[in-house]
């Protein structure tokens, strides 16, 4: 450059925000503008020639100098980035751009170029990418369903959790309307709630609704909607939905339990209470048939007490089933599971079940509330598949056994109280009140029982002597023995 041109160039470069440099034909720095010295905090004596290389980060030095040596030999333009030490000791990323310079006669004179600090831009981009990566990771692993609806209210995005919660592959959802999956009874309420949130208040408020799973069942969701159509990164309605099916099922189960317990508390007949137990099982496990058998300890067999959905022929075959095996002390199995083979028990219960399409059964013993007395009965569930019981199904059967136990124990307690009211507590014979009531009935219907009615009074000679000599316990045993002999000598009526 000529001296005047050099001076003008230097004056302009010193006022630039760029870090400007000039080399000679030997690839040594011959001039640096003032912003360079301000940036590095070093003097011309330290920086000129090859001194500036001391400021390059050690991890970048080999790469940078090898590249510069190559382009100098080729005398071509270049651009390279590296870390340069600033005056405060911090290494900052710069992009270094150089161009070969020539004299008026085309003679090569070296390079001229500049450096630009772009560290803040890198940090900002890294933070953005990190934020995007974190967001994607959160969405990808979240159990909540995140979706975006386009201007036509169709899915334009669905998070991977949709596959887990609803069973649909993401490709099946994109471009379809989410309202097609909402339960018909909930569509109007959901549309009204979303319109309120998006068009009126702008405040996201959870709305509960049912949505169809791919297997045809209904899941309970809690959803909120946010209008992000003006956000370039979204351009749609953002909907966040949470699966609350387990919570709702638990609440509904508690409600069913309360309804059955209310029947028991009102003194409903046992078969009515147990029918409600069976219907609860069949409601929560569609496709199964349920039954409850009550143990008759005297006959040592099961009496079918409730089977509202069983065909009459099948119900009849279940009457008089053998008792379940006794449990070990402290061992309370929830389930007994077994297959139903069409070739087993030909002509009996298993064959009938197989003919109806059932392939497996579950049974759970109904135990007393305190658990110390023998089993009260059995809850039976007949299934058309052999799938393992889910946690919810186990909960349903467990709840059914608990409620059935309360109903059976209350019924037996009521029978016991009724028996005690009209029978002698020691001998089990009808008591005085029962006898007098029977005599009044005979007197009221002489045409049926005949006029020849008599009362016979039996006394035990020297009974007081027996009590006084060998004790009241022996006297009680004698009364019980005589009561049994009297019952054996008379017909049941």
Coordinates of C-alpha atoms in Angstrom, one line a residue:
X1 CA 0.0 0.0 0.0
X2 CA 1.1 3.6 -0.5
X3 CA 1.7 5.6 2.6
X4 CA -1.4 7.8 2.2
X5 CA -3.5 4.8 1.5
X6 CA -2.0 3.0 4.4
X7 CA -2.7 5.9 6.8
X8 CA -6.4 6.0 5.6
X9 CA -6.7 2.3 6.0
X10 CA -5.2 2.4 9.5
X11 CA -7.5 5.2 10.6
X12 CA -10.6 3.4 9.4
X13 CA -9.5 0.1 10.9
X14 CA -8.7 1.6 14.3
X15 CA -12.3 2.8 14.5
X16 CA -13.8 -0.6 13.6
X17 CA -15.2 -3.2 16.0
X18 CA -13.3 -5.9 14.1
X19 CA -9.8 -7.1 15.0
X20 CA -7.9 -6.2 11.9
X21 CA -4.4 -7.5 11.0
X22 CA -2.0 -7.4 8.1
X23 CA 0.9 -9.7 7.2
X24 CA 3.9 -9.4 4.8
X25 CA 5.0 -11.8 2.1
X26 CA 6.8 -13.9 4.8
X27 CA 3.6 -14.5 6.8
X28 CA 4.6 -12.3 9.7
X29 CA 2.2 -9.8 11.2
X30 CA 3.3 -6.3 10.3
X31 CA 0.3 -4.3 11.6
X32 CA -2.7 -4.7 14.1
X33 CA -5.4 -2.2 14.7
X34 CA -6.1 -0.7 18.1
X35 CA -9.1 -2.9 18.9
X36 CA -6.8 -5.9 18.6
X37 CA -4.5 -4.5 21.3
X38 CA -7.5 -3.5 23.4
X39 CA -8.9 -7.1 23.1
X40 CA -5.7 -9.0 23.9
X41 CA -4.2 -6.5 26.3
X42 CA -0.7 -6.9 24.8
X43 CA 1.7 -4.5 23.1
X44 CA 3.0 -4.3 19.5
X45 CA 6.3 -5.8 20.7
X46 CA 4.5 -8.8 22.0
X47 CA 2.1 -9.3 19.2
X48 CA 3.8 -8.5 15.9
X49 CA 5.6 -11.1 13.7
X50 CA 4.6 -14.4 15.2
X51 CA 4.0 -13.1 18.8
X52 CA 0.2 -13.1 18.3
X53 CA 0.3 -16.9 18.2
X54 CA 0.9 -17.1 21.9
X55 CA -2.7 -16.0 22.4
X56 CA -4.2 -19.0 20.6
X57 CA -5.6 -21.7 22.8
X58 CA -3.1 -24.6 23.1
X59 CA -5.8 -27.1 22.1
X60 CA -6.4 -25.1 18.9
X61 CA -2.8 -24.1 18.0
X62 CA -1.7 -27.1 16.0
X63 CA -4.9 -27.2 13.8
X64 CA -4.8 -23.4 13.2
X65 CA -1.1 -23.0 12.4
X66 CA -1.1 -26.0 10.0
X67 CA -4.1 -24.5 8.2
X68 CA -2.5 -21.1 8.0
X69 CA 0.7 -22.5 6.6
X70 CA -1.2 -24.4 4.0
X71 CA -3.3 -21.4 2.7
X72 CA -0.2 -19.2 2.8
X73 CA 1.5 -21.6 0.4
X74 CA -1.5 -21.7 -1.8
X75 CA -2.2 -18.0 -1.4
X76 CA -6.0 -18.4 -1.3
X77 CA -8.7 -16.9 0.9
X78 CA -9.6 -18.7 4.1
X79 CA -11.9 -18.7 7.1
X80 CA -11.1 -20.5 10.4
X81 CA -12.3 -20.4 14.0
X82 CA -10.3 -20.8 17.1
X83 CA -10.1 -19.6 20.7
X84 CA -8.0 -16.4 21.3
X85 CA -7.0 -15.2 24.8
X86 CA -8.6 -11.9 25.8
X87 CA -7.0 -9.3 28.1
X88 CA -8.8 -10.7 31.2
X89 CA -7.3 -14.1 30.5
X90 CA -10.5 -15.7 29.2
X91 CA -10.3 -17.6 25.9
X92 CA -13.0 -16.5 23.4
X93 CA -14.1 -18.0 20.1
X94 CA -13.2 -15.9 17.1
X95 CA -13.7 -16.5 13.4
X96 CA -10.6 -15.4 11.4
X97 CA -11.1 -14.4 7.8
X98 CA -8.1 -13.7 5.5
X99 CA -7.5 -12.5 1.9
X100 CA -4.3 -12.5 -0.1
X101 CA -3.2 -8.9 -1.1
X102 CA -1.2 -7.9 -4.2
X103 CA 0.6 -4.9 -5.5
X104 CA -0.6 -3.0 -8.6
X105 CA 1.7 -5.1 -10.7
X106 CA 0.2 -8.3 -9.2
X107 CA 3.0 -9.1 -6.9
X108 CA 2.0 -11.1 -3.7
X109 CA 2.5 -8.9 -0.6
X110 CA 0.9 -11.0 2.1
X111 CA -2.5 -11.2 3.7
X112 CA -5.1 -8.8 5.2
X113 CA -7.9 -10.0 7.4
X114 CA -10.0 -9.6 10.5
X115 CA -11.3 -11.6 13.5
X116 CA -14.8 -11.5 15.0
X117 CA -15.7 -12.7 18.5
X118 CA -18.7 -15.0 18.2
X119 CA -18.6 -16.6 21.7
X120 CA -21.9 -15.1 22.8
X121 CA -23.6 -16.4 19.7
X122 CA -22.2 -19.9 20.4
X123 CA -23.4 -19.9 24.0
X124 CA -26.8 -18.7 23.0
X125 CA -27.1 -21.4 20.3
X126 CA -25.8 -24.0 22.7
X127 CA -28.3 -23.0 25.3
X128 CA -31.1 -23.1 22.8
X129 CA -30.1 -26.5 21.6
X130 CA -29.7 -27.7 25.2
X131 CA -33.1 -26.3 26.0
X132 CA -34.6 -28.1 22.9
X133 CA -32.9 -31.3 23.8
X134 CA -34.1 -31.1 27.4
X135 CA -37.6 -30.4 26.2
X136 CA -37.6 -33.3 23.8
X137 CA -36.2 -35.6 26.5
X138 CA -38.9 -34.5 29.0
X139 CA -41.7 -35.0 26.4
X140 CA -40.3 -38.3 25.2
X141 CA -40.1 -39.8 28.7
X142 CA -43.1 -38.0 30.3
X143 CA -46.2 -40.1 31.1
X144 CA -48.4 -37.1 30.3
X145 CA -49.6 -36.8 26.7
X146 CA -48.4 -33.7 24.9
X147 CA -50.1 -32.9 21.6
X148 CA -50.5 -30.0 19.2
X149 CA -53.7 -29.4 17.2
X150 CA -53.4 -27.6 13.9
X151 CA -55.8 -25.0 12.4
X152 CA -58.2 -27.8 11.5
X153 CA -58.1 -29.2 15.1
X154 CA -56.3 -32.3 13.9
X155 CA -53.2 -33.8 15.5
X156 CA -50.0 -32.2 14.1
X157 CA -47.9 -33.6 16.9
X158 CA -48.3 -36.4 19.5
X159 CA -45.8 -37.3 22.1
X160 CA -44.6 -40.9 22.4
X161 CA -46.7 -41.4 25.6
X162 CA -49.8 -41.6 23.4
X163 CA -48.6 -45.1 22.4
X164 CA -48.3 -46.2 26.1
X165 CA -51.6 -44.6 27.3
X166 CA -53.9 -45.1 24.3
X167 CA -52.2 -47.9 22.3
X168 CA -52.1 -46.0 19.0
X169 CA -48.9 -45.6 17.0
X170 CA -48.1 -41.9 16.4
X171 CA -48.6 -42.3 12.6
X172 CA -52.2 -43.4 13.3
X173 CA -53.0 -40.2 15.1
X174 CA -51.3 -37.5 13.0
X175 CA -53.8 -35.7 10.7
X176 CA -56.8 -37.2 12.6
X177 CA -59.2 -35.4 14.9
X178 CA -58.7 -36.1 18.6
X179 CA -62.5 -35.4 19.1
X180 CA -63.1 -38.7 17.2
X181 CA -61.7 -40.5 20.1
X182 CA -63.6 -38.6 22.9
X183 CA -66.6 -40.4 24.4
X184 CA -69.8 -39.3 22.7
X185 CA -71.3 -38.3 26.1
X186 CA -68.2 -36.0 26.8
X187 CA -67.7 -34.3 23.4
X188 CA -70.0 -31.3 24.0
X189 CA -68.6 -30.6 27.5
X190 CA -64.9 -30.9 26.3
X191 CA -65.6 -28.6 23.3
X192 CA -67.3 -26.0 25.6
X193 CA -64.5 -26.1 28.1
X194 CA -61.7 -25.7 25.5
X195 CA -63.6 -22.8 23.8
X196 CA -63.9 -21.1 27.2
X197 CA -60.1 -21.6 27.9
X198 CA -59.0 -20.5 24.4
X199 CA -61.4 -17.8 23.4
X200 CA -62.7 -16.2 26.6
X201 CA -60.6 -16.5 29.7
X202 CA -57.3 -17.7 28.3
X203 CA -56.7 -19.5 31.6
X204 CA -56.0 -23.3 31.3
X205 CA -58.5 -25.2 33.4
X206 CA -58.4 -29.1 33.6
X207 CA -61.4 -30.8 32.1
X208 CA -62.0 -34.5 32.7
X209 CA -63.2 -36.8 29.9
X210 CA -63.1 -40.3 28.5
X211 CA -61.1 -41.2 25.4
X212 CA -61.1 -44.5 23.5
X213 CA -58.2 -46.8 23.8
X214 CA -57.2 -48.8 20.7
X215 CA -58.6 -51.9 22.3
X216 CA -62.0 -50.3 22.6
X217 CA -61.9 -49.6 26.3
X218 CA -62.2 -46.0 27.7
X219 CA -59.5 -44.2 29.6
X220 CA -60.2 -41.2 31.9
X221 CA -58.1 -38.1 31.1
X222 CA -57.6 -34.7 32.6
X223 CA -56.7 -32.2 29.8
X224 CA -55.8 -28.5 29.6
X225 CA -55.4 -26.4 26.4
X226 CA -53.2 -23.4 25.6
X227 CA -53.5 -21.3 22.5
X228 CA -49.9 -21.1 21.0
X229 CA -51.0 -20.4 17.4
X230 CA -49.0 -17.2 17.5
X231 CA -45.8 -18.9 18.6
X232 CA -43.6 -19.8 15.6
X233 CA -42.2 -22.8 17.4
X234 CA -45.7 -24.3 17.9
X235 CA -48.3 -22.7 15.6
X236 CA -51.2 -24.6 17.1
X237 CA -53.2 -25.5 20.2
X238 CA -51.0 -27.1 22.8
X239 CA -52.9 -29.8 24.9
X240 CA -51.5 -31.5 27.9
X241 CA -53.4 -34.6 29.0
X242 CA -52.9 -36.8 32.1
X243 CA -54.2 -40.4 32.4
X244 CA -56.3 -40.5 35.7
X245 CA -58.0 -43.8 35.0
X246 CA -56.5 -45.6 38.0
X247 CA -57.6 -42.8 40.3
X248 CA -61.1 -42.7 38.8
X249 CA -61.4 -46.5 38.9
X250 CA -60.4 -46.5 42.6
X251 CA -63.0 -43.8 43.4
X252 CA -65.7 -45.7 41.4
X253 CA -64.7 -49.0 43.3
X254 CA -65.1 -47.2 46.6
X255 CA -68.5 -45.9 45.5
X256 CA -69.6 -49.5 44.5
X257 CA -68.4 -50.8 47.8
X258 CA -70.3 -48.1 49.7
X259 CA -73.5 -48.9 47.7
X260 CA -73.2 -52.6 48.6
X261 CA -72.4 -51.9 52.2
X262 CA -75.5 -49.7 52.3
X263 CA -77.6 -52.7 51.2
X264 CA -76.1 -54.8 53.9
X265 CA -76.7 -52.1 56.6
X266 CA -80.3 -51.8 55.5
X267 CA -80.7 -55.6 56.1
X268 CA -81.2 -56.5 52.5
X269 CA -81.5 -60.3 51.9
X270 CA -78.1 -62.0 51.5
X271 CA -78.7 -63.0 47.8
X272 CA -79.5 -59.4 46.9
X273 CA -76.2 -58.1 48.5
X274 CA -74.2 -60.9 46.9
X275 CA -75.9 -60.3 43.5
X276 CA -74.6 -56.7 43.8
X277 CA -71.1 -58.0 44.5
X278 CA -71.1 -60.3 41.4
X279 CA -72.5 -57.5 39.2
X280 CA -69.6 -55.2 40.4
X281 CA -67.1 -57.9 39.2
X282 CA -68.8 -58.3 35.9
X283 CA -69.0 -54.6 35.3
X284 CA -65.3 -54.0 36.0
X285 CA -64.2 -57.1 34.0
X286 CA -66.3 -57.2 30.9
X287 CA -66.7 -60.7 29.4
X288 CA -66.4 -62.6 32.6
X289 CA -69.1 -64.5 34.6
X290 CA -69.0 -64.3 38.4
X291 CA -70.5 -66.2 41.3
X292 CA -70.3 -66.4 45.0
X293 CA -70.5 -69.7 46.9
X294 CA -71.3 -69.8 50.7
X295 CA -69.9 -72.7 52.8
X296 CA -72.4 -74.8 54.6
X297 CA -70.3 -76.2 57.4
X298 CA -72.9 -78.8 58.4
X299 CA -73.2 -80.3 55.0
X300 CA -69.4 -79.6 54.3
X301 CA -70.1 -78.2 50.8
X302 CA -70.5 -75.0 48.9
X303 CA -74.0 -73.6 48.3
X304 CA -74.2 -71.3 45.3
X305 CA -75.6 -68.1 46.8
X306 CA -75.3 -65.7 43.9
X307 CA -74.8 -66.2 40.1
X308 CA -77.2 -63.7 38.4
X309 CA -75.6 -64.1 35.0
X310 CA -74.9 -67.8 34.9
X311 CA -77.1 -70.0 32.7
X312 CA -79.4 -72.1 34.8
X313 CA -77.8 -75.4 33.8
X314 CA -74.4 -74.1 34.8
X315 CA -75.7 -72.7 38.1
X316 CA -77.3 -76.1 38.9
X317 CA -74.0 -77.9 38.2
X318 CA -72.2 -75.7 40.7
X319 CA -74.5 -76.4 43.6
X320 CA -72.9 -78.7 46.2
X321 CA -69.4 -78.0 45.1
X322 CA -66.7 -79.5 47.4
X323 CA -65.2 -77.2 50.0
X324 CA -61.9 -75.5 49.1
X325 CA -58.9 -76.9 50.8
X326 CA -58.1 -75.5 54.2
X327 CA -55.5 -72.8 54.3
X328 CA -52.3 -73.0 56.3
X329 CA -52.2 -70.8 59.4
X330 CA -51.4 -67.2 58.5
X331 CA -51.6 -68.0 54.8
X332 CA -54.2 -66.1 52.8
X333 CA -54.0 -66.6 49.1
X334 CA -55.8 -64.1 47.0
X335 CA -56.2 -66.1 43.8
X336 CA -56.4 -69.7 42.8
X337 CA -56.0 -69.9 39.0
X338 CA -56.9 -72.9 36.9
X339 CA -57.5 -73.8 33.3
X340 CA -60.9 -75.0 32.0
X341 CA -60.4 -77.9 29.6
X342 CA -63.2 -79.0 27.2
X343 CA -62.1 -82.6 27.6
X344 CA -62.1 -82.6 31.4
X345 CA -65.1 -83.5 33.5
X346 CA -67.1 -84.5 30.5
X347 CA -70.8 -83.8 31.1
X348 CA -70.0 -81.7 34.2
X349 CA -69.3 -78.2 35.2
X350 CA -66.0 -77.8 33.3
X351 CA -67.5 -79.1 30.1
X352 CA -70.4 -76.7 30.4
X353 CA -67.9 -73.8 31.0
X354 CA -65.8 -74.8 28.0
X355 CA -68.9 -75.0 25.8
X356 CA -69.7 -71.4 26.8
X357 CA -66.2 -70.3 25.6
X358 CA -64.6 -70.0 29.0
X359 CA -60.9 -71.1 29.2
X360 CA -59.9 -70.2 32.8
X361 CA -61.2 -69.5 36.2
X362 CA -60.1 -67.6 39.3
X363 CA -61.3 -68.3 42.8
X364 CA -60.7 -66.3 46.0
X365 CA -61.7 -67.4 49.4
X366 CA -64.1 -65.2 51.4
X367 CA -62.7 -65.0 54.9
X368 CA -64.2 -63.7 58.1
X369 CA -63.4 -60.1 58.9
X370 CA -61.0 -61.1 61.7
X371 CA -59.5 -63.9 59.6
X372 CA -59.3 -66.3 62.5
X373 CA -62.4 -68.4 61.7
X374 CA -62.8 -70.9 58.8
X375 CA -63.6 -69.5 55.3
X376 CA -67.1 -68.3 54.7
X377 CA -67.3 -68.9 51.0
X378 CA -65.6 -68.4 47.6
X379 CA -65.8 -65.8 44.9
X380 CA -65.6 -67.4 41.5
X381 CA -64.6 -65.6 38.2
X382 CA -64.8 -67.4 34.9
X383 CA -62.8 -65.9 32.0
X384 CA -62.6 -66.3 28.3
X385 CA -58.8 -65.7 28.2
X386 CA -55.8 -66.9 30.2
X387 CA -54.2 -63.5 30.7
X388 CA -52.6 -62.7 34.0
X389 CA -54.6 -60.7 36.4
X390 CA -53.9 -57.0 36.3
X391 CA -53.5 -54.9 39.5
X392 CA -57.0 -53.4 39.0
X393 CA -58.6 -56.9 38.5
X394 CA -56.9 -58.2 41.6
X395 CA -58.2 -55.1 43.5
X396 CA -61.7 -55.8 42.2
X397 CA -61.7 -59.4 43.4
X398 CA -60.1 -58.5 46.7
X399 CA -62.8 -55.9 47.3
X400 CA -65.5 -58.4 46.3
X401 CA -64.3 -60.9 48.8
X402 CA -64.2 -58.3 51.6
X403 CA -67.7 -57.0 50.9
X404 CA -69.0 -60.5 50.5
X405 CA -67.5 -61.5 53.9
X406 CA -69.3 -58.6 55.6
X407 CA -72.6 -59.5 54.0
X408 CA -72.3 -63.2 54.9
X409 CA -71.2 -62.5 58.4
X410 CA -74.1 -60.1 58.9
X411 CA -76.6 -62.6 57.5
X412 CA -75.3 -65.3 59.9
X413 CA -75.3 -62.9 62.8
X414 CA -78.9 -62.0 62.0
X415 CA -79.8 -65.7 61.8
X416 CA -78.1 -66.4 65.1
X417 CA -79.9 -63.6 66.8
X418 CA -83.2 -64.7 65.4
X419 CA -82.5 -68.3 66.5
X420 CA -81.6 -67.1 70.0
X421 CA -84.7 -65.0 70.3
X422 CA -86.9 -68.1 70.0
X423 CA -84.7 -70.9 71.3
X424 CA -83.2 -71.8 74.6
X425 CA -79.5 -70.8 74.6
X426 CA -78.4 -74.0 76.4
X427 CA -80.4 -76.8 74.8
X428 CA -81.3 -75.2 71.5
X429 CA -85.0 -76.1 72.1
X430 CA -87.8 -73.6 71.5
X431 CA -88.0 -71.3 74.5
X432 CA -91.1 -70.4 76.6
X433 CA -92.0 -67.4 74.4
X434 CA -92.0 -69.6 71.3
X435 CA -94.2 -72.3 72.9
X436 CA -96.7 -69.7 74.1
X437 CA -96.8 -68.1 70.6
X438 CA -97.3 -71.6 69.0
X439 CA -100.2 -72.3 71.4
X440 CA -101.8 -69.0 70.5
X441 CA -101.6 -69.9 66.8
X442 CA -103.1 -73.3 67.4
X443 CA -105.9 -71.7 69.4
X444 CA -106.6 -69.2 66.5
X445 CA -106.9 -72.1 64.0
X446 CA -108.7 -75.0 65.7
X447 CA -110.0 -76.2 62.4
X448 CA -106.5 -76.9 61.1
X449 CA -104.8 -78.3 64.2
X450 CA -107.9 -79.9 65.7
X451 CA -109.5 -79.3 69.1
X452 CA -107.5 -81.9 70.9
X453 CA -104.4 -79.9 71.9
X454 CA -102.5 -80.7 75.1
X455 CA -99.4 -79.4 76.8
X456 CA -97.0 -81.9 78.4
X457 CA -94.7 -80.8 81.2
X458 CA -91.6 -82.8 81.8
X459 CA -89.7 -82.5 85.1
X460 CA -86.3 -84.0 86.0
X461 CA -86.4 -85.6 89.4
X462 CA -83.7 -84.7 91.9
X463 CA -82.1 -82.2 89.4
X464 CA -81.2 -79.9 92.3
X465 CA -79.4 -82.7 94.0
X466 CA -77.3 -83.2 90.9
X467 CA -76.4 -79.6 90.6
X468 CA -75.5 -79.4 94.3
X469 CA -73.4 -82.6 94.3
X470 CA -71.5 -82.6 91.1
X471 CA -71.8 -78.9 90.0
X472 CA -73.8 -76.8 87.5
X473 CA -71.6 -77.8 84.6
X474 CA -72.7 -81.4 84.9
X475 CA -76.3 -80.3 85.2
X476 CA -76.0 -78.2 82.0
X477 CA -74.6 -81.2 80.2
X478 CA -77.5 -83.3 81.3
X479 CA -80.0 -80.7 80.1
X480 CA -78.3 -80.6 76.7
X481 CA -78.3 -84.4 76.4
X482 CA -82.0 -84.6 77.3
X483 CA -82.8 -81.8 74.8
X484 CA -81.1 -83.8 72.0
X485 CA -83.0 -87.0 73.0
X486 CA -86.3 -85.1 72.8
X487 CA -85.5 -83.7 69.4
X488 CA -84.6 -87.2 68.2
X489 CA -88.0 -88.5 69.5
X490 CA -90.1 -85.9 67.7
X491 CA -90.7 -84.9 64.1
X492 CA -89.1 -81.6 63.0
X493 CA -92.3 -79.6 63.2

